Amino acid sequence: MQQAAYVYKKALSEHVLREDHVLQPSRLQLTYELLDACGAFSQPNSLLVSPEPSGESDLLTFHTDEYVAAVKSLSRGETKYNPADYNFSDRGDNPVSPGMYEAGILTVGASLTAARMLVEGKVPIAFSPAGGLHHAAPAYASGFCVFNDPVIAIDYFLNKGMRIAYVDIDAHHADGVQNAFYASNKVLTISLHETGQFLFPGTGDSSETGTGEGLGYAVNLPLAPYTDDQVYLGAFQQIAPPLVKAFQPDVLVTQLGADAHYLDPLSHLCLTSHAYIEIIKTLRQLCPRWLALGGGGYDLATVARLWTLAYGLMLGVELPDEVPSAFRQRYGIECLRDHQQPKIDAPLREAAQRYASASVETIKRLVFPIHNI
Ligand code: OKP
Ligand code: ZN
């Protein structure tokens, strides 16, 4: 049986939010080409799947009728709706762009295709790198996200009666996904991110733990700027595996944003590929069914390297570090793994360690008892 599906087609990379926008979907084509150059798609246990757009009814499991109609209309260049009412603005994070509706339904379609393959038992692992748009709200765009494919995919699993654990390693708080399931004990959300004191969207304090029946089913692990591999992994390993194991999900959904890397221009977290590999290896062992989604990541070469490493691990193969020469010459990416580390002064490192430890202790105090840990 195939081990892992990669759900992607070139059209997902061709949408332009704005010429100078920091989120460049072309990173997805770069990732695809790097994977191809590394031979990932010719592994016998790899399945490359081309997605179709989602239907409008899929969007409506989370988004409002009015918002879907507004995105569709604005996407065509019409002036019936006021962009500002849905958090769109020309120079801001969420510009109105021609074709944004089609790009949105194709992205949601990719994540739903991946989700369906898991439910139908076609593969144990499915990766939708275009997905992971975790900030979109029911009635407005946010943080470069128009439609919230993680929530829509989780809604699909919930409709099959499944319990879902969601782990989000993007540098930004997974506010849209957390809010959607804040009162539910059928979805455990865990977000690790740079503290909202310094980074968009400003939420995700460790005191946010869910409400009502959902109390203890939202988990936040905020981290300080300059958090490095060792500090991150120490915190991650103490929180994510025990909680996911206690919850016993039917499916693990992960958002694998690559913006916690030290070369990323948007966050101040300082991970290398080493931590990223360890995280992926840990996630892989947590659940027999795994929907992996993409997410943030604004240094194009870093995104391509980290997601190539991730899909290699999903296939269970150790991809060679050295990038084949044709690709190296075309794109200047020499190795998949990092061979340099960020230099962090001792006082900053220690402050980051203290911050991480405090977040971990808060979660252990507020959340662990609810799961009998
Ligand atoms: C999306 B993802 C202030 C700047 C905020 C938004 C960042 C969105 C990140 N207007 N920028 O989680 O990587
Ligand atoms: Zn992010």
XYZ file of C-alpha atoms and ligand atoms in Angstrom:
387
model
C 0.000 0.000 0.000
C 1.071 3.578 -0.600
C 2.390 5.175 2.555
C 1.892 8.878 1.878
C 0.015 11.032 -0.613
C 1.217 14.442 -1.777
C -1.825 16.456 -2.843
C -0.784 19.189 -5.208
C -1.108 20.671 -8.666
C 0.694 23.596 -10.260
C -2.374 25.858 -10.302
C -2.054 26.084 -6.490
C 1.212 27.977 -6.927
C 0.073 30.402 -9.597
C -2.147 32.714 -7.605
C -0.595 36.091 -6.774
C -1.979 37.881 -3.715
C -0.118 41.057 -4.800
C 3.197 41.448 -6.638
C 5.071 42.493 -3.475
C 3.154 40.288 -1.010
C 5.289 38.297 1.429
C 3.193 35.143 0.915
C 4.271 33.759 -2.440
C 2.384 30.648 -3.530
C 5.245 30.003 -5.984
C 7.035 28.472 -2.960
C 4.731 25.480 -3.496
C 6.037 24.874 -7.006
C 9.615 25.264 -5.740
C 8.864 22.624 -3.079
C 7.310 20.297 -5.651
C 10.329 20.662 -7.939
C 12.781 20.072 -5.096
C 10.891 16.928 -4.050
C 10.863 15.773 -7.645
C 14.581 16.450 -8.046
C 15.234 14.438 -4.866
C 13.294 11.505 -6.294
C 10.487 11.606 -3.726
C 7.690 10.999 -6.226
C 9.416 7.975 -7.744
C 9.516 6.186 -4.380
C 7.237 3.143 -4.704
C 5.220 4.131 -1.607
C 4.569 7.720 -2.748
C 1.302 8.771 -4.339
C 1.033 12.122 -6.119
C -2.595 13.260 -6.197
C -4.021 16.135 -8.206
C -6.852 17.934 -6.354
C -10.071 19.448 -7.683
C -11.698 22.591 -6.222
C -14.048 22.161 -3.265
C -17.736 22.871 -3.570
C -19.360 25.950 -2.104
C -21.175 23.763 0.446
C -17.790 22.704 1.874
C -16.961 26.356 2.582
C -20.326 26.823 4.284
C -19.528 24.283 7.010
C -17.467 27.134 8.522
C -17.882 30.375 6.571
C -20.999 32.527 6.348
C -23.088 32.736 3.165
C -22.451 36.439 2.952
C -18.667 36.100 3.244
C -18.512 33.390 0.568
C -20.654 35.542 -1.739
C -18.470 38.581 -1.039
C -15.192 36.722 -1.763
C -16.669 35.345 -4.984
C -17.833 38.782 -6.108
C -14.648 40.657 -5.110
C -12.582 37.954 -6.807
C -14.329 38.835 -10.098
C -13.530 42.524 -9.681
C -17.117 43.554 -8.905
C -17.927 46.439 -6.542
C -21.115 45.130 -4.898
C -19.349 44.430 -1.591
C -17.105 46.667 0.498
C -13.710 44.923 0.910
C -13.116 46.508 4.325
C -16.213 44.755 5.724
C -14.359 41.442 5.269
C -10.897 42.671 6.324
C -9.633 43.046 2.755
C -7.459 46.070 1.893
C -5.182 46.857 -1.034
C -1.965 47.529 0.932
C -2.673 45.327 3.970
C -2.247 41.638 4.784
C -5.317 40.594 2.803
C -5.534 42.295 -0.580
C -8.422 41.619 -2.921
C -6.855 39.702 -5.792
C -8.347 38.553 -9.085
C -9.128 34.842 -8.848
C -8.825 34.651 -5.077
C -12.079 32.684 -4.904
C -10.835 30.024 -7.345
C -7.471 29.865 -5.568
C -9.319 29.502 -2.257
C -11.590 26.646 -3.349
C -8.664 24.832 -4.939
C -6.717 25.072 -1.675
C -9.696 23.827 0.339
C -10.235 21.130 -2.288
C -6.640 19.968 -1.862
C -6.953 19.626 1.910
C -10.344 17.892 1.580
C -8.936 15.501 -1.041
C -6.181 14.615 1.408
C -8.733 14.173 4.214
C -10.921 11.888 2.068
C -7.988 9.660 1.190
C -7.464 9.024 4.905
C -11.135 8.274 5.592
C -11.301 5.949 2.577
C -8.218 4.114 3.824
C -6.195 4.819 0.666
C -3.159 6.029 2.633
C -2.278 6.505 6.313
C -0.625 9.879 5.651
C -1.708 12.679 3.306
C 0.092 16.006 2.863
C -1.624 19.095 1.428
C 1.182 21.670 1.390
C -1.055 24.443 0.030
C -3.315 24.167 3.077
C -2.945 25.244 6.664
C -4.584 28.658 6.320
C -5.321 28.784 10.034
C -6.300 32.438 10.578
C -9.402 32.790 8.379
C -12.554 33.573 10.368
C -16.173 32.643 9.541
C -16.940 36.065 8.084
C -13.610 37.695 7.295
C -10.122 37.125 5.942
C -7.151 37.305 8.297
C -3.378 36.830 8.189
C -3.177 36.023 4.445
C -5.950 33.406 4.869
C -9.245 33.641 2.954
C -10.804 30.221 3.635
C -9.891 28.125 6.666
C -9.078 24.726 5.146
C -7.947 23.185 8.466
C -11.350 23.890 10.031
C -13.217 22.660 6.932
C -11.169 19.429 6.864
C -11.758 18.897 10.592
C -15.510 19.504 10.067
C -15.426 16.763 7.433
C -13.838 14.319 9.919
C -16.297 15.361 12.645
C -19.181 14.562 10.306
C -17.783 11.014 10.096
C -17.956 10.822 13.906
C -14.185 11.111 14.363
C -12.156 12.739 17.147
C -9.404 15.044 15.951
C -6.143 16.245 17.445
C -4.751 19.357 15.742
C -1.109 20.340 16.284
C 0.091 23.627 14.788
C 3.811 24.486 14.675
C 3.468 27.649 12.581
C 5.217 30.603 14.264
C 1.841 32.374 14.502
C -0.987 31.405 16.845
C -3.631 29.148 15.250
C -6.439 31.486 16.295
C -8.965 30.600 13.588
C -8.811 26.863 14.293
C -8.755 27.329 18.063
C -11.800 29.613 17.982
C -13.794 27.242 15.755
C -13.511 24.421 18.307
C -13.033 26.360 21.547
C -16.149 24.856 23.161
C -15.701 21.328 21.785
C -14.127 18.271 23.409
C -14.123 16.395 20.086
C -11.231 18.469 18.782
C -8.024 18.961 20.754
C -6.121 21.973 19.397
C -2.477 22.516 20.323
C -0.671 25.595 18.999
C 3.021 26.333 19.535
C 3.916 29.842 18.449
C 5.869 32.985 19.128
C 4.180 34.879 21.929
C 1.399 37.253 20.958
C 3.279 39.976 22.829
C 5.497 40.278 19.763
C 3.717 38.606 16.884
C 0.455 38.572 14.964
C -2.339 37.777 15.823
C -1.576 38.668 19.453
C -3.533 35.800 21.002
C -2.505 32.316 22.176
C -1.583 32.860 25.808
C -1.145 29.664 27.821
C -4.155 30.703 29.915
C -6.431 30.127 26.863
C -7.571 26.540 27.465
C -11.092 26.231 26.028
C -14.559 26.805 27.437
C -17.549 24.729 28.612
C -17.234 21.132 27.407
C -14.114 22.250 25.553
C -12.262 23.250 28.718
C -8.835 21.622 28.504
C -9.202 20.947 24.762
C -7.443 24.105 23.572
C -3.738 24.249 24.383
C -1.343 27.117 23.788
C 2.416 27.037 24.107
C 3.716 30.566 23.518
C 7.475 30.968 23.079
C 9.847 33.922 23.275
C 11.909 35.398 20.453
C 15.254 33.536 20.059
C 13.760 30.183 20.999
C 16.175 27.681 19.434
C 16.021 23.958 18.616
C 16.852 22.751 22.101
C 14.424 25.034 23.928
C 11.657 24.344 21.406
C 12.078 20.562 21.410
C 12.208 20.439 25.208
C 8.847 22.208 25.417
C 7.264 20.411 22.457
C 8.129 16.934 23.761
C 6.721 17.665 27.213
C 3.361 18.847 25.862
C 2.311 17.509 22.460
C 2.962 13.732 22.757
C 1.379 13.174 26.196
C -1.721 15.206 25.357
C -2.293 13.651 21.928
C -1.727 10.144 23.335
C -4.174 10.755 26.198
C -6.773 12.130 23.767
C -6.507 9.126 21.402
C -7.615 10.847 18.200
C -8.918 9.014 15.135
C -6.963 11.454 12.976
C -4.055 13.765 13.666
C -4.195 17.033 11.711
C -1.008 19.108 11.717
C -0.222 22.550 10.393
C 3.464 22.513 9.448
C 4.175 26.210 8.907
C 7.875 26.718 8.160
C 8.124 30.229 9.599
C 9.583 29.246 12.987
C 12.879 28.720 11.113
C 15.681 31.155 11.926
C 15.909 32.371 8.320
C 12.228 33.298 8.158
C 11.700 37.055 7.831
C 8.429 37.214 9.795
C 9.080 35.487 13.102
C 11.831 35.670 15.705
C 11.873 31.973 16.544
C 15.204 30.347 15.672
C 14.661 26.733 14.654
C 16.789 24.799 12.202
C 15.939 21.778 10.074
C 17.207 19.628 12.956
C 14.291 20.564 15.235
C 11.883 20.389 12.311
C 12.949 16.794 11.561
C 12.572 15.779 15.212
C 9.106 17.342 15.371
C 7.971 15.511 12.220
C 9.354 12.195 13.501
C 7.474 12.654 16.763
C 4.197 13.615 15.074
C 4.446 10.588 12.790
C 4.287 8.260 15.797
C 1.263 9.839 17.451
C -1.593 8.501 15.328
C -2.127 5.912 12.577
C -3.926 8.473 10.394
C -2.248 11.799 9.707
C -3.416 14.787 7.654
C -0.456 17.118 7.224
C -1.092 20.671 6.021
C 1.322 23.417 4.996
C 1.082 26.908 6.446
C 3.300 29.947 6.784
C 6.858 30.176 5.563
C 8.277 33.244 3.853
C 11.832 32.290 2.966
C 11.175 30.347 -0.209
C 14.223 28.073 -0.145
C 13.653 27.264 3.540
C 10.025 26.305 2.909
C 11.076 24.026 0.055
C 13.810 22.359 2.123
C 11.698 21.816 5.249
C 8.651 20.459 3.427
C 10.856 18.225 1.292
C 12.392 16.808 4.467
C 8.910 16.427 5.947
C 7.504 14.480 3.005
C 10.625 12.302 2.961
C 9.944 11.407 6.594
C 6.282 10.703 5.779
C 7.510 8.204 3.175
C 9.930 6.787 5.711
C 12.950 7.463 3.523
C 16.090 9.367 4.427
C 16.579 11.746 1.500
C 20.238 12.485 0.757
C 21.351 15.840 2.096
C 22.986 16.996 -1.089
C 20.560 18.458 -3.609
C 21.004 17.061 -7.156
C 23.262 19.333 -9.207
C 20.744 20.399 -11.870
C 18.449 21.767 -9.173
C 21.367 23.278 -7.259
C 22.428 25.177 -10.331
C 18.932 26.409 -11.085
C 17.878 27.513 -7.615
C 21.051 27.693 -5.541
C 19.757 25.315 -2.860
C 22.763 23.169 -1.918
C 21.607 20.968 0.956
C 18.247 19.972 2.433
C 19.488 20.280 6.002
C 20.951 23.307 7.773
C 24.675 23.293 8.388
C 24.705 26.561 10.235
C 23.013 27.606 13.417
C 21.780 30.954 14.589
C 24.146 32.514 17.124
C 22.156 33.471 20.182
C 23.700 35.305 23.137
C 23.475 33.418 26.417
C 21.159 35.883 28.205
C 18.643 35.776 25.328
C 18.766 31.980 25.228
C 18.212 31.774 28.960
C 15.281 34.168 28.753
C 13.763 32.027 26.000
C 14.278 28.909 28.125
C 12.572 30.520 31.120
C 9.663 31.651 28.949
C 9.194 28.167 27.480
C 9.381 26.532 30.914
C 6.749 28.912 32.274
C 4.393 28.081 29.358
C 4.954 24.350 29.896
C 4.255 24.641 33.627
C 1.016 26.557 32.994
C -0.214 23.860 30.598
C 0.732 21.104 33.045
C -1.184 22.887 35.781
C -4.315 23.909 33.826
C -4.688 21.179 31.179
C -2.952 17.955 32.174
C -5.293 17.176 35.110
C -8.323 17.342 32.786
C -6.759 14.486 30.764
C -5.666 12.569 33.882
C -2.009 13.193 33.149
C 0.225 33.997 8.546
B 0.737 32.623 8.977
C 0.405 43.410 10.781
C 1.266 42.331 10.171
C 0.621 41.009 10.373
C 0.236 38.893 9.327
C 1.026 37.635 9.427
C 0.220 36.445 9.009
C 0.943 35.148 9.180
N -0.562 43.883 9.900
N 1.023 40.089 9.402
O 0.374 32.214 10.268
O 2.115 32.384 8.723
Zn 2.854 31.897 10.422
